[in-house]
mmCIF file with all atom_site columns, C-alpha atoms in Angstrom:
data_model
loop_
_atom_site.group_PDB
_atom_site.id
_atom_site.type_symbol
_atom_site.label_atom_id
_atom_site.label_alt_id
_atom_site.label_comp_id
_atom_site.label_asym_id
_atom_site.label_entity_id
_atom_site.label_seq_id
_atom_site.pdbx_PDB_ins_code
_atom_site.Cartn_x
_atom_site.Cartn_y
_atom_site.Cartn_z
_atom_site.occupancy
_atom_site.B_iso_or_equiv
_atom_site.pdbx_formal_charge
_atom_site.auth_seq_id
_atom_site.auth_comp_id
_atom_site.auth_asym_id
_atom_site.auth_atom_id
_atom_site.pdbx_PDB_model_num
ATOM 1   C CA . GLY A 1 1   ? 80.607  -68.965  -65.441 1.00 84.00 ? 1   GLY A CA 1
ATOM 2   C CA . ILE A 1 2   ? 83.185  -71.541  -64.557 1.00 88.00 ? 2   ILE A CA 1
ATOM 3   C CA . GLN A 1 3   ? 82.243  -75.214  -64.949 1.00 92.00 ? 3   GLN A CA 1
ATOM 4   C CA . VAL A 1 4   ? 83.432  -77.934  -62.570 1.00 96.00 ? 4   VAL A CA 1
ATOM 5   C CA . GLU A 1 5   ? 83.049  -81.531  -63.698 1.00 97.00 ? 5   GLU A CA 1
ATOM 6   C CA . GLN A 1 6   ? 83.749  -84.572  -61.595 1.00 98.00 ? 6   GLN A CA 1
ATOM 7   C CA . SER A 1 7   ? 84.163  -88.177  -62.635 1.00 98.00 ? 7   SER A CA 1
ATOM 8   C CA . PRO A 1 8   ? 83.092  -90.837  -62.121 1.00 98.00 ? 8   PRO A CA 1
ATOM 9   C CA . PRO A 1 9   ? 79.682  -89.865  -60.746 1.00 97.00 ? 9   PRO A CA 1
ATOM 10  C CA . ASP A 1 10  ? 79.426  -93.133  -58.829 1.00 97.00 ? 10  ASP A CA 1
ATOM 11  C CA . LEU A 1 11  ? 82.017  -95.596  -57.617 1.00 97.00 ? 11  LEU A CA 1
ATOM 12  C CA . ILE A 1 12  ? 81.701  -98.903  -55.769 1.00 97.00 ? 12  ILE A CA 1
ATOM 13  C CA . LEU A 1 13  ? 84.782  -100.461 -54.201 1.00 96.00 ? 13  LEU A CA 1
ATOM 14  C CA . GLN A 1 14  ? 85.696  -103.471 -52.136 1.00 97.00 ? 14  GLN A CA 1
ATOM 15  C CA . GLU A 1 15  ? 87.497  -102.620 -48.941 1.00 97.00 ? 15  GLU A CA 1
ATOM 16  C CA . GLY A 1 16  ? 91.220  -102.413 -49.571 1.00 97.00 ? 16  GLY A CA 1
ATOM 17  C CA . ALA A 1 17  ? 90.954  -101.245 -53.181 1.00 98.00 ? 17  ALA A CA 1
ATOM 18  C CA . ASN A 1 18  ? 92.521  -98.049  -54.531 1.00 97.00 ? 18  ASN A CA 1
ATOM 19  C CA . SER A 1 19  ? 90.712  -95.376  -56.548 1.00 97.00 ? 19  SER A CA 1
ATOM 20  C CA . THR A 1 20  ? 91.235  -92.100  -58.361 1.00 98.00 ? 20  THR A CA 1
ATOM 21  C CA . LEU A 1 21  ? 88.646  -89.341  -58.553 1.00 98.00 ? 21  LEU A CA 1
ATOM 22  C CA . ARG A 1 22  ? 88.983  -86.599  -61.129 1.00 98.00 ? 22  ARG A CA 1
ATOM 23  C CA . CYS A 1 23  ? 87.947  -82.965  -61.223 1.00 98.00 ? 23  CYS A CA 1
ATOM 24  C CA . ASN A 1 24  ? 88.127  -80.836  -64.389 1.00 97.00 ? 24  ASN A CA 1
ATOM 25  C CA . PHE A 1 25  ? 87.516  -77.096  -64.364 1.00 95.00 ? 25  PHE A CA 1
ATOM 26  C CA . SER A 1 26  ? 86.906  -74.814  -67.310 1.00 93.00 ? 26  SER A CA 1
ATOM 27  C CA . ASP A 1 27  ? 88.885  -71.712  -66.379 1.00 89.00 ? 27  ASP A CA 1
ATOM 28  C CA . SER A 1 28  ? 91.736  -70.494  -64.216 1.00 84.00 ? 28  SER A CA 1
ATOM 29  C CA . VAL A 1 29  ? 90.947  -70.609  -60.532 1.00 82.00 ? 29  VAL A CA 1
ATOM 30  C CA . ASN A 1 30  ? 92.478  -69.103  -57.399 1.00 78.00 ? 30  ASN A CA 1
ATOM 31  C CA . ASN A 1 31  ? 92.305  -72.309  -55.460 1.00 87.00 ? 31  ASN A CA 1
ATOM 32  C CA . LEU A 1 32  ? 90.777  -75.747  -55.325 1.00 92.00 ? 32  LEU A CA 1
ATOM 33  C CA . GLN A 1 33  ? 89.482  -77.766  -52.426 1.00 94.00 ? 33  GLN A CA 1
ATOM 34  C CA . TRP A 1 34  ? 88.382  -81.355  -51.956 1.00 96.00 ? 34  TRP A CA 1
ATOM 35  C CA . PHE A 1 35  ? 85.613  -82.140  -49.498 1.00 96.00 ? 35  PHE A CA 1
ATOM 36  C CA . HIS A 1 36  ? 84.184  -85.375  -48.150 1.00 97.00 ? 36  HIS A CA 1
ATOM 37  C CA . GLN A 1 37  ? 80.516  -85.458  -47.204 1.00 96.00 ? 37  GLN A CA 1
ATOM 38  C CA . ASN A 1 38  ? 80.019  -88.403  -44.893 1.00 93.00 ? 38  ASN A CA 1
ATOM 39  C CA . PRO A 1 39  ? 76.803  -90.448  -44.722 1.00 89.00 ? 39  PRO A CA 1
ATOM 40  C CA . TRP A 1 40  ? 75.611  -88.165  -41.890 1.00 89.00 ? 40  TRP A CA 1
ATOM 41  C CA . GLY A 1 41  ? 75.833  -85.160  -44.185 1.00 91.00 ? 41  GLY A CA 1
ATOM 42  C CA . GLN A 1 42  ? 78.820  -83.433  -42.644 1.00 92.00 ? 42  GLN A CA 1
ATOM 43  C CA . LEU A 1 43  ? 81.193  -81.671  -45.057 1.00 93.00 ? 43  LEU A CA 1
ATOM 44  C CA . ILE A 1 44  ? 84.838  -82.161  -44.196 1.00 92.00 ? 44  ILE A CA 1
ATOM 45  C CA . ASN A 1 45  ? 87.610  -80.220  -45.887 1.00 91.00 ? 45  ASN A CA 1
ATOM 46  C CA . LEU A 1 46  ? 90.210  -82.749  -47.111 1.00 95.00 ? 46  LEU A CA 1
ATOM 47  C CA . PHE A 1 47  ? 92.665  -80.681  -49.100 1.00 93.00 ? 47  PHE A CA 1
ATOM 48  C CA . TYR A 1 48  ? 93.289  -77.089  -50.009 1.00 91.00 ? 48  TYR A CA 1
ATOM 49  C CA . ILE A 1 49  ? 95.389  -77.553  -53.127 1.00 93.00 ? 49  ILE A CA 1
ATOM 50  C CA . PRO A 1 50  ? 95.836  -74.808  -55.754 1.00 90.00 ? 50  PRO A CA 1
ATOM 51  C CA . SER A 1 51  ? 98.709  -76.751  -57.328 1.00 93.00 ? 51  SER A CA 1
ATOM 52  C CA . GLY A 1 52  ? 101.107 -79.572  -56.657 1.00 95.00 ? 52  GLY A CA 1
ATOM 53  C CA . THR A 1 53  ? 100.595 -82.654  -54.535 1.00 97.00 ? 53  THR A CA 1
ATOM 54  C CA . LYS A 1 54  ? 99.597  -83.126  -50.926 1.00 96.00 ? 54  LYS A CA 1
ATOM 55  C CA . GLN A 1 55  ? 99.190  -86.257  -48.850 1.00 97.00 ? 55  GLN A CA 1
ATOM 56  C CA . ASN A 1 56  ? 97.230  -86.966  -45.708 1.00 95.00 ? 56  ASN A CA 1
ATOM 57  C CA . GLY A 1 57  ? 97.344  -90.575  -44.600 1.00 97.00 ? 57  GLY A CA 1
ATOM 58  C CA . ARG A 1 58  ? 95.700  -92.797  -47.202 1.00 97.00 ? 58  ARG A CA 1
ATOM 59  C CA . LEU A 1 59  ? 94.504  -89.791  -49.186 1.00 98.00 ? 59  LEU A CA 1
ATOM 60  C CA . SER A 1 60  ? 96.496  -87.663  -51.552 1.00 98.00 ? 60  SER A CA 1
ATOM 61  C CA . ALA A 1 61  ? 95.610  -84.986  -54.068 1.00 98.00 ? 61  ALA A CA 1
ATOM 62  C CA . THR A 1 62  ? 97.302  -83.504  -57.099 1.00 97.00 ? 62  THR A CA 1
ATOM 63  C CA . THR A 1 63  ? 96.298  -80.341  -58.947 1.00 96.00 ? 63  THR A CA 1
ATOM 64  C CA . VAL A 1 64  ? 97.745  -79.410  -62.329 1.00 96.00 ? 64  VAL A CA 1
ATOM 65  C CA . ALA A 1 65  ? 96.465  -75.849  -62.626 1.00 92.00 ? 65  ALA A CA 1
ATOM 66  C CA . THR A 1 66  ? 97.890  -75.271  -66.109 1.00 93.00 ? 66  THR A CA 1
ATOM 67  C CA . GLU A 1 67  ? 95.880  -78.218  -67.423 1.00 95.00 ? 67  GLU A CA 1
ATOM 68  C CA . ARG A 1 68  ? 92.843  -77.421  -65.267 1.00 95.00 ? 68  ARG A CA 1
ATOM 69  C CA . TYR A 1 69  ? 92.380  -80.677  -63.414 1.00 96.00 ? 69  TYR A CA 1
ATOM 70  C CA . SER A 1 70  ? 92.809  -82.194  -60.004 1.00 97.00 ? 70  SER A CA 1
ATOM 71  C CA . LEU A 1 71  ? 92.942  -85.794  -58.841 1.00 98.00 ? 71  LEU A CA 1
ATOM 72  C CA . LEU A 1 72  ? 92.071  -87.309  -55.487 1.00 98.00 ? 72  LEU A CA 1
ATOM 73  C CA . TYR A 1 73  ? 93.663  -90.674  -54.693 1.00 98.00 ? 73  TYR A CA 1
ATOM 74  C CA . ILE A 1 74  ? 92.243  -93.006  -52.086 1.00 97.00 ? 74  ILE A CA 1
ATOM 75  C CA . SER A 1 75  ? 94.420  -95.969  -51.212 1.00 97.00 ? 75  SER A CA 1
ATOM 76  C CA . SER A 1 76  ? 93.466  -99.058  -49.232 1.00 97.00 ? 76  SER A CA 1
ATOM 77  C CA . SER A 1 77  ? 89.883  -97.857  -49.033 1.00 97.00 ? 77  SER A CA 1
ATOM 78  C CA . GLN A 1 78  ? 87.842  -98.455  -45.873 1.00 97.00 ? 78  GLN A CA 1
ATOM 79  C CA . THR A 1 79  ? 84.109  -98.488  -45.306 1.00 96.00 ? 79  THR A CA 1
ATOM 80  C CA . THR A 1 80  ? 84.453  -95.167  -43.488 1.00 95.00 ? 80  THR A CA 1
ATOM 81  C CA . ASP A 1 81  ? 85.572  -93.604  -46.784 1.00 97.00 ? 81  ASP A CA 1
ATOM 82  C CA . SER A 1 82  ? 82.017  -93.965  -48.096 1.00 97.00 ? 82  SER A CA 1
ATOM 83  C CA . GLY A 1 83  ? 80.139  -90.791  -48.891 1.00 97.00 ? 83  GLY A CA 1
ATOM 84  C CA . VAL A 1 84  ? 80.281  -88.073  -51.514 1.00 97.00 ? 84  VAL A CA 1
ATOM 85  C CA . TYR A 1 85  ? 83.517  -86.422  -52.573 1.00 98.00 ? 85  TYR A CA 1
ATOM 86  C CA . PHE A 1 86  ? 83.253  -82.873  -53.856 1.00 97.00 ? 86  PHE A CA 1
ATOM 87  C CA . CYS A 1 87  ? 85.742  -80.810  -55.732 1.00 97.00 ? 87  CYS A CA 1
ATOM 88  C CA . ALA A 1 88  ? 85.203  -77.069  -55.358 1.00 95.00 ? 88  ALA A CA 1
ATOM 89  C CA . VAL A 1 89  ? 87.055  -74.238  -57.036 1.00 93.00 ? 89  VAL A CA 1
ATOM 90  C CA . LEU A 1 90  ? 87.560  -70.883  -55.424 1.00 87.00 ? 90  LEU A CA 1
ATOM 91  C CA . VAL A 1 91  ? 86.824  -67.890  -57.590 1.00 84.00 ? 91  VAL A CA 1
ATOM 92  C CA . PHE A 1 92  ? 86.955  -64.222  -56.752 1.00 79.00 ? 92  PHE A CA 1
ATOM 93  C CA . SER A 1 93  ? 83.854  -62.179  -57.445 1.00 71.00 ? 93  SER A CA 1
ATOM 94  C CA . GLY A 1 94  ? 83.825  -58.456  -56.755 1.00 70.00 ? 94  GLY A CA 1
ATOM 95  C CA . GLY A 1 95  ? 86.890  -58.742  -54.541 1.00 69.00 ? 95  GLY A CA 1
ATOM 96  C CA . TYR A 1 96  ? 85.480  -61.602  -52.477 1.00 74.00 ? 96  TYR A CA 1
ATOM 97  C CA . ASN A 1 97  ? 85.685  -65.330  -52.842 1.00 76.00 ? 97  ASN A CA 1
ATOM 98  C CA . LYS A 1 98  ? 83.113  -68.042  -53.364 1.00 82.00 ? 98  LYS A CA 1
ATOM 99  C CA . LEU A 1 99  ? 83.283  -71.793  -53.901 1.00 88.00 ? 99  LEU A CA 1
ATOM 100 C CA . ILE A 1 100 ? 81.857  -73.371  -57.035 1.00 92.00 ? 100 ILE A CA 1
ATOM 101 C CA . PHE A 1 101 ? 81.182  -77.061  -56.468 1.00 95.00 ? 101 PHE A CA 1
ATOM 102 C CA . GLY A 1 102 ? 81.223  -80.004  -58.824 1.00 97.00 ? 102 GLY A CA 1
ATOM 103 C CA . ALA A 1 103 ? 78.358  -82.483  -58.743 1.00 97.00 ? 103 ALA A CA 1
ATOM 104 C CA . GLY A 1 104 ? 80.369  -84.924  -56.627 1.00 97.00 ? 104 GLY A CA 1
ATOM 105 C CA . THR A 1 105 ? 81.481  -88.550  -56.808 1.00 98.00 ? 105 THR A CA 1
ATOM 106 C CA . ARG A 1 106 ? 79.383  -90.929  -54.725 1.00 97.00 ? 106 ARG A CA 1
ATOM 107 C CA . LEU A 1 107 ? 81.648  -93.582  -53.240 1.00 97.00 ? 107 LEU A CA 1
ATOM 108 C CA . ALA A 1 108 ? 80.442  -96.778  -51.576 1.00 97.00 ? 108 ALA A CA 1
ATOM 109 C CA . VAL A 1 109 ? 83.058  -99.027  -49.991 1.00 97.00 ? 109 VAL A CA 1
ATOM 110 C CA . HIS A 1 110 ? 81.823  -102.520 -49.158 1.00 96.00 ? 110 HIS A CA 1
ATOM 111 C CA . PRO A 1 111 ? 83.459  -104.840 -46.612 1.00 95.00 ? 111 PRO A CA 1
ATOM 112 C CA . ASP B 2 1   ? 84.097  -76.250  -29.450 1.00 67.00 ? 1   ASP B CA 1
ATOM 113 C CA . THR B 2 2   ? 82.156  -76.365  -32.681 1.00 71.00 ? 2   THR B CA 1
ATOM 114 C CA . ALA B 2 3   ? 83.692  -73.965  -35.197 1.00 92.00 ? 3   ALA B CA 1
ATOM 115 C CA . VAL B 2 4   ? 80.547  -73.314  -37.264 1.00 95.00 ? 4   VAL B CA 1
ATOM 116 C CA . SER B 2 5   ? 77.283  -74.242  -35.584 1.00 95.00 ? 5   SER B CA 1
ATOM 117 C CA . GLN B 2 6   ? 73.808  -74.192  -37.112 1.00 96.00 ? 6   GLN B CA 1
ATOM 118 C CA . THR B 2 7   ? 70.426  -74.593  -35.496 1.00 96.00 ? 7   THR B CA 1
ATOM 119 C CA . PRO B 2 8   ? 68.154  -76.372  -35.880 1.00 97.00 ? 8   PRO B CA 1
ATOM 120 C CA . LYS B 2 9   ? 69.599  -79.512  -37.424 1.00 96.00 ? 9   LYS B CA 1
ATOM 121 C CA . TYR B 2 10  ? 66.209  -80.618  -38.717 1.00 97.00 ? 10  TYR B CA 1
ATOM 122 C CA . LEU B 2 11  ? 63.194  -78.502  -39.592 1.00 97.00 ? 11  LEU B CA 1
ATOM 123 C CA . VAL B 2 12  ? 59.848  -79.824  -40.810 1.00 97.00 ? 12  VAL B CA 1
ATOM 124 C CA . THR B 2 13  ? 57.193  -77.257  -41.611 1.00 97.00 ? 13  THR B CA 1
ATOM 125 C CA . GLN B 2 14  ? 54.105  -76.665  -43.707 1.00 97.00 ? 14  GLN B CA 1
ATOM 126 C CA . MET B 2 15  ? 53.892  -74.729  -46.931 1.00 97.00 ? 15  MET B CA 1
ATOM 127 C CA . GLY B 2 16  ? 53.323  -71.035  -46.423 1.00 97.00 ? 16  GLY B CA 1
ATOM 128 C CA . ASN B 2 17  ? 55.050  -70.854  -43.039 1.00 97.00 ? 17  ASN B CA 1
ATOM 129 C CA . ASP B 2 18  ? 57.986  -68.583  -42.188 1.00 97.00 ? 18  ASP B CA 1
ATOM 130 C CA . LYS B 2 19  ? 61.090  -70.107  -40.615 1.00 97.00 ? 19  LYS B CA 1
ATOM 131 C CA . SER B 2 20  ? 64.610  -69.109  -39.591 1.00 97.00 ? 20  SER B CA 1
ATOM 132 C CA . ILE B 2 21  ? 67.912  -70.935  -39.436 1.00 98.00 ? 21  ILE B CA 1
ATOM 133 C CA . LYS B 2 22  ? 70.694  -69.611  -37.228 1.00 97.00 ? 22  LYS B CA 1
ATOM 134 C CA . CYS B 2 23  ? 74.439  -69.841  -37.729 1.00 97.00 ? 23  CYS B CA 1
ATOM 135 C CA . GLU B 2 24  ? 77.366  -68.843  -35.549 1.00 97.00 ? 24  GLU B CA 1
ATOM 136 C CA . GLN B 2 25  ? 81.121  -69.177  -36.075 1.00 96.00 ? 25  GLN B CA 1
ATOM 137 C CA . ASN B 2 26  ? 83.867  -68.830  -33.475 1.00 95.00 ? 26  ASN B CA 1
ATOM 138 C CA . LEU B 2 27  ? 86.805  -68.866  -35.891 1.00 92.00 ? 27  LEU B CA 1
ATOM 139 C CA . GLY B 2 28  ? 87.165  -65.120  -36.153 1.00 91.00 ? 28  GLY B CA 1
ATOM 140 C CA . HIS B 2 29  ? 86.505  -65.270  -39.896 1.00 90.00 ? 29  HIS B CA 1
ATOM 141 C CA . ASP B 2 30  ? 85.394  -62.154  -41.722 1.00 88.00 ? 30  ASP B CA 1
ATOM 142 C CA . THR B 2 31  ? 83.140  -63.840  -44.262 1.00 89.00 ? 31  THR B CA 1
ATOM 143 C CA . MET B 2 32  ? 80.119  -66.093  -43.858 1.00 91.00 ? 32  MET B CA 1
ATOM 144 C CA . TYR B 2 33  ? 78.006  -67.903  -46.425 1.00 92.00 ? 33  TYR B CA 1
ATOM 145 C CA . TRP B 2 34  ? 74.810  -69.805  -46.980 1.00 95.00 ? 34  TRP B CA 1
ATOM 146 C CA . TYR B 2 35  ? 74.908  -72.745  -49.384 1.00 95.00 ? 35  TYR B CA 1
ATOM 147 C CA . LYS B 2 36  ? 71.971  -74.875  -50.499 1.00 96.00 ? 36  LYS B CA 1
ATOM 148 C CA . GLN B 2 37  ? 72.267  -78.602  -51.256 1.00 96.00 ? 37  GLN B CA 1
ATOM 149 C CA . ASP B 2 38  ? 69.405  -79.975  -53.307 1.00 93.00 ? 38  ASP B CA 1
ATOM 150 C CA . SER B 2 39  ? 68.034  -83.506  -53.451 1.00 91.00 ? 39  SER B CA 1
ATOM 151 C CA . LYS B 2 40  ? 70.688  -84.497  -56.010 1.00 90.00 ? 40  LYS B CA 1
ATOM 152 C CA . LYS B 2 41  ? 73.419  -83.361  -53.594 1.00 91.00 ? 41  LYS B CA 1
ATOM 153 C CA . PHE B 2 42  ? 74.334  -80.363  -55.728 1.00 94.00 ? 42  PHE B CA 1
ATOM 154 C CA . LEU B 2 43  ? 75.786  -77.527  -53.606 1.00 95.00 ? 43  LEU B CA 1
ATOM 155 C CA . LYS B 2 44  ? 75.329  -73.927  -54.640 1.00 93.00 ? 44  LYS B CA 1
ATOM 156 C CA . ILE B 2 45  ? 76.123  -70.635  -52.950 1.00 91.00 ? 45  ILE B CA 1
ATOM 157 C CA . MET B 2 46  ? 73.160  -68.442  -51.982 1.00 93.00 ? 46  MET B CA 1
ATOM 158 C CA . PHE B 2 47  ? 74.597  -65.515  -50.036 1.00 90.00 ? 47  PHE B CA 1
ATOM 159 C CA . SER B 2 48  ? 77.831  -64.192  -48.660 1.00 88.00 ? 48  SER B CA 1
ATOM 160 C CA . TYR B 2 49  ? 78.363  -61.589  -45.954 1.00 87.00 ? 49  TYR B CA 1
ATOM 161 C CA . ASN B 2 50  ? 81.553  -59.843  -44.984 1.00 84.00 ? 50  ASN B CA 1
ATOM 162 C CA . ASN B 2 51  ? 81.578  -58.046  -41.654 1.00 80.00 ? 51  ASN B CA 1
ATOM 163 C CA . LYS B 2 52  ? 77.773  -57.774  -41.649 1.00 80.00 ? 52  LYS B CA 1
ATOM 164 C CA . GLU B 2 53  ? 77.666  -56.494  -45.226 1.00 83.00 ? 53  GLU B CA 1
ATOM 165 C CA . LEU B 2 54  ? 75.966  -58.462  -48.015 1.00 84.00 ? 54  LEU B CA 1
ATOM 166 C CA . ILE B 2 55  ? 78.517  -59.041  -50.777 1.00 80.00 ? 55  ILE B CA 1
ATOM 167 C CA . ILE B 2 56  ? 77.109  -61.925  -52.811 1.00 79.00 ? 56  ILE B CA 1
ATOM 168 C CA . ASN B 2 57  ? 73.479  -62.623  -53.643 1.00 78.00 ? 57  ASN B CA 1
ATOM 169 C CA . GLU B 2 58  ? 73.183  -65.394  -56.186 1.00 82.00 ? 58  GLU B CA 1
ATOM 170 C CA . THR B 2 59  ? 69.729  -64.654  -57.626 1.00 76.00 ? 59  THR B CA 1
ATOM 171 C CA . VAL B 2 60  ? 67.939  -66.199  -54.715 1.00 86.00 ? 60  VAL B CA 1
ATOM 172 C CA . PRO B 2 61  ? 64.171  -65.498  -54.441 1.00 90.00 ? 61  PRO B CA 1
ATOM 173 C CA . ASN B 2 62  ? 63.472  -62.539  -52.194 1.00 91.00 ? 62  ASN B CA 1
ATOM 174 C CA . ARG B 2 63  ? 61.515  -64.828  -49.872 1.00 95.00 ? 63  ARG B CA 1
ATOM 175 C CA . PHE B 2 64  ? 64.983  -65.645  -48.544 1.00 95.00 ? 64  PHE B CA 1
ATOM 176 C CA . SER B 2 65  ? 66.445  -62.903  -46.387 1.00 93.00 ? 65  SER B CA 1
ATOM 177 C CA . PRO B 2 66  ? 69.808  -63.288  -44.683 1.00 92.00 ? 66  PRO B CA 1
ATOM 178 C CA . LYS B 2 67  ? 70.620  -61.186  -41.645 1.00 92.00 ? 67  LYS B CA 1
ATOM 179 C CA . SER B 2 68  ? 73.987  -60.665  -40.012 1.00 92.00 ? 68  SER B CA 1
ATOM 180 C CA . PRO B 2 69  ? 73.831  -58.908  -36.612 1.00 91.00 ? 69  PRO B CA 1
ATOM 181 C CA . ASP B 2 70  ? 77.625  -59.173  -36.272 1.00 91.00 ? 70  ASP B CA 1
ATOM 182 C CA . LYS B 2 71  ? 80.439  -60.875  -38.143 1.00 89.00 ? 71  LYS B CA 1
ATOM 183 C CA . ALA B 2 72  ? 80.131  -64.059  -36.078 1.00 94.00 ? 72  ALA B CA 1
ATOM 184 C CA . HIS B 2 73  ? 76.468  -64.637  -36.882 1.00 95.00 ? 73  HIS B CA 1
ATOM 185 C CA . LEU B 2 74  ? 74.547  -65.114  -40.111 1.00 95.00 ? 74  LEU B CA 1
ATOM 186 C CA . ASN B 2 75  ? 70.895  -66.111  -39.968 1.00 96.00 ? 75  ASN B CA 1
ATOM 187 C CA . LEU B 2 76  ? 68.626  -67.128  -42.815 1.00 96.00 ? 76  LEU B CA 1
ATOM 188 C CA . HIS B 2 77  ? 64.950  -66.262  -42.755 1.00 96.00 ? 77  HIS B CA 1
ATOM 189 C CA . ILE B 2 78  ? 62.591  -67.819  -45.272 1.00 96.00 ? 78  ILE B CA 1
ATOM 190 C CA . ASN B 2 79  ? 59.097  -66.469  -45.863 1.00 96.00 ? 79  ASN B CA 1
ATOM 191 C CA . SER B 2 80  ? 56.137  -68.290  -47.393 1.00 97.00 ? 80  SER B CA 1
ATOM 192 C CA . LEU B 2 81  ? 57.896  -71.622  -47.632 1.00 97.00 ? 81  LEU B CA 1
ATOM 193 C CA . GLU B 2 82  ? 57.345  -73.699  -50.772 1.00 97.00 ? 82  GLU B CA 1
ATOM 194 C CA . LEU B 2 83  ? 57.809  -77.413  -51.435 1.00 96.00 ? 83  LEU B CA 1
ATOM 195 C CA . GLY B 2 84  ? 60.823  -76.620  -53.619 1.00 94.00 ? 84  GLY B CA 1
ATOM 196 C CA . ASP B 2 85  ? 62.611  -75.054  -50.668 1.00 96.00 ? 85  ASP B CA 1
ATOM 197 C CA . SER B 2 86  ? 63.126  -78.514  -49.181 1.00 97.00 ? 86  SER B CA 1
ATOM 198 C CA . ALA B 2 87  ? 66.885  -79.013  -49.087 1.00 96.00 ? 87  ALA B CA 1
ATOM 199 C CA . VAL B 2 88  ? 69.867  -79.035  -46.777 1.00 97.00 ? 88  VAL B CA 1
ATOM 200 C CA . TYR B 2 89  ? 71.156  -75.558  -45.993 1.00 97.00 ? 89  TYR B CA 1
ATOM 201 C CA . PHE B 2 90  ? 74.792  -75.183  -45.018 1.00 97.00 ? 90  PHE B CA 1
ATOM 202 C CA . CYS B 2 91  ? 76.369  -72.237  -43.313 1.00 96.00 ? 91  CYS B CA 1
ATOM 203 C CA . ALA B 2 92  ? 80.111  -71.693  -43.859 1.00 94.00 ? 92  ALA B CA 1
ATOM 204 C CA . SER B 2 93  ? 82.803  -69.187  -43.019 1.00 92.00 ? 93  SER B CA 1
ATOM 205 C CA . SER B 2 94  ? 86.202  -68.281  -44.376 1.00 88.00 ? 94  SER B CA 1
ATOM 206 C CA . PRO B 2 95  ? 88.878  -65.642  -44.077 1.00 81.00 ? 95  PRO B CA 1
ATOM 207 C CA . LYS B 2 96  ? 88.037  -62.714  -46.339 1.00 66.00 ? 96  LYS B CA 1
ATOM 208 C CA . LYS B 2 97  ? 90.708  -62.757  -48.958 1.00 56.00 ? 97  LYS B CA 1
ATOM 209 C CA . THR B 2 98  ? 92.320  -66.131  -49.387 1.00 60.00 ? 98  THR B CA 1
ATOM 210 C CA . GLY B 2 99  ? 89.434  -68.490  -48.740 1.00 62.00 ? 99  GLY B CA 1
ATOM 211 C CA . TYR B 2 100 ? 91.854  -70.759  -46.938 1.00 70.00 ? 100 TYR B CA 1
ATOM 212 C CA . GLY B 2 101 ? 90.179  -72.470  -44.038 1.00 75.00 ? 101 GLY B CA 1
ATOM 213 C CA . TYR B 2 102 ? 86.685  -72.655  -45.512 1.00 85.00 ? 102 TYR B CA 1
ATOM 214 C CA . THR B 2 103 ? 84.666  -74.357  -42.785 1.00 90.00 ? 103 THR B CA 1
ATOM 215 C CA . PHE B 2 104 ? 81.129  -75.660  -43.076 1.00 93.00 ? 104 PHE B CA 1
ATOM 216 C CA . GLY B 2 105 ? 78.485  -76.160  -40.429 1.00 95.00 ? 105 GLY B CA 1
ATOM 217 C CA . SER B 2 106 ? 76.748  -79.510  -40.112 1.00 94.00 ? 106 SER B CA 1
ATOM 218 C CA . GLY B 2 107 ? 73.741  -78.431  -42.144 1.00 96.00 ? 107 GLY B CA 1
ATOM 219 C CA . THR B 2 108 ? 70.029  -77.905  -41.554 1.00 97.00 ? 108 THR B CA 1
ATOM 220 C CA . ARG B 2 109 ? 67.706  -80.332  -43.306 1.00 96.00 ? 109 ARG B CA 1
ATOM 221 C CA . LEU B 2 110 ? 64.537  -78.402  -44.186 1.00 97.00 ? 110 LEU B CA 1
ATOM 222 C CA . THR B 2 111 ? 61.482  -80.376  -45.238 1.00 97.00 ? 111 THR B CA 1
ATOM 223 C CA . VAL B 2 112 ? 58.418  -78.498  -46.427 1.00 97.00 ? 112 VAL B CA 1
ATOM 224 C CA . VAL B 2 113 ? 55.192  -80.543  -46.452 1.00 97.00 ? 113 VAL B CA 1
#
């Protein structure tokens, strides 16, 4: 099956720093999503990005589908950005879709 | 209004017991899912239902039995609980075809002692 690899596995930042998270996937996918799991465990959908670039405030994401990777940029990081960031690819199985998750990047932003 | 709601949020139970987790979505989505997040935070799909019909079963032990009384509800019943079942279980929903708008519930943390 398709493999989804995220890097780095762990990241520690000082507040105000910028960072880039990477997601590589092993096969063509129908779509790709980035999620943030906050310290309370809630999964929040950040971007739905099959290709191209999207921006939402201090976060932006770029997916290059032909090269099978996606990047999540966090600028001017804040302590509230802490948590786990997941990349998940959408694949179709038997006419229906399912998300295959990467192992996540654990981000800690210190004041 | 909560889009995807799960109950209970926390569940602590002894080995061998049977327990259920309930999930409801008010987004009008056709498809609902159960995902399991293990102690290393890895998320994996367990089941998927579309309009009350089971469409994905990812080799989950048959002690786990999902039930969908209607397309807005998907419950998870677990028989003879084992220590290894301890995890966070997430319910999610999405439109049938595109997957756009995948929305997760807040999770149920199950601890088997």
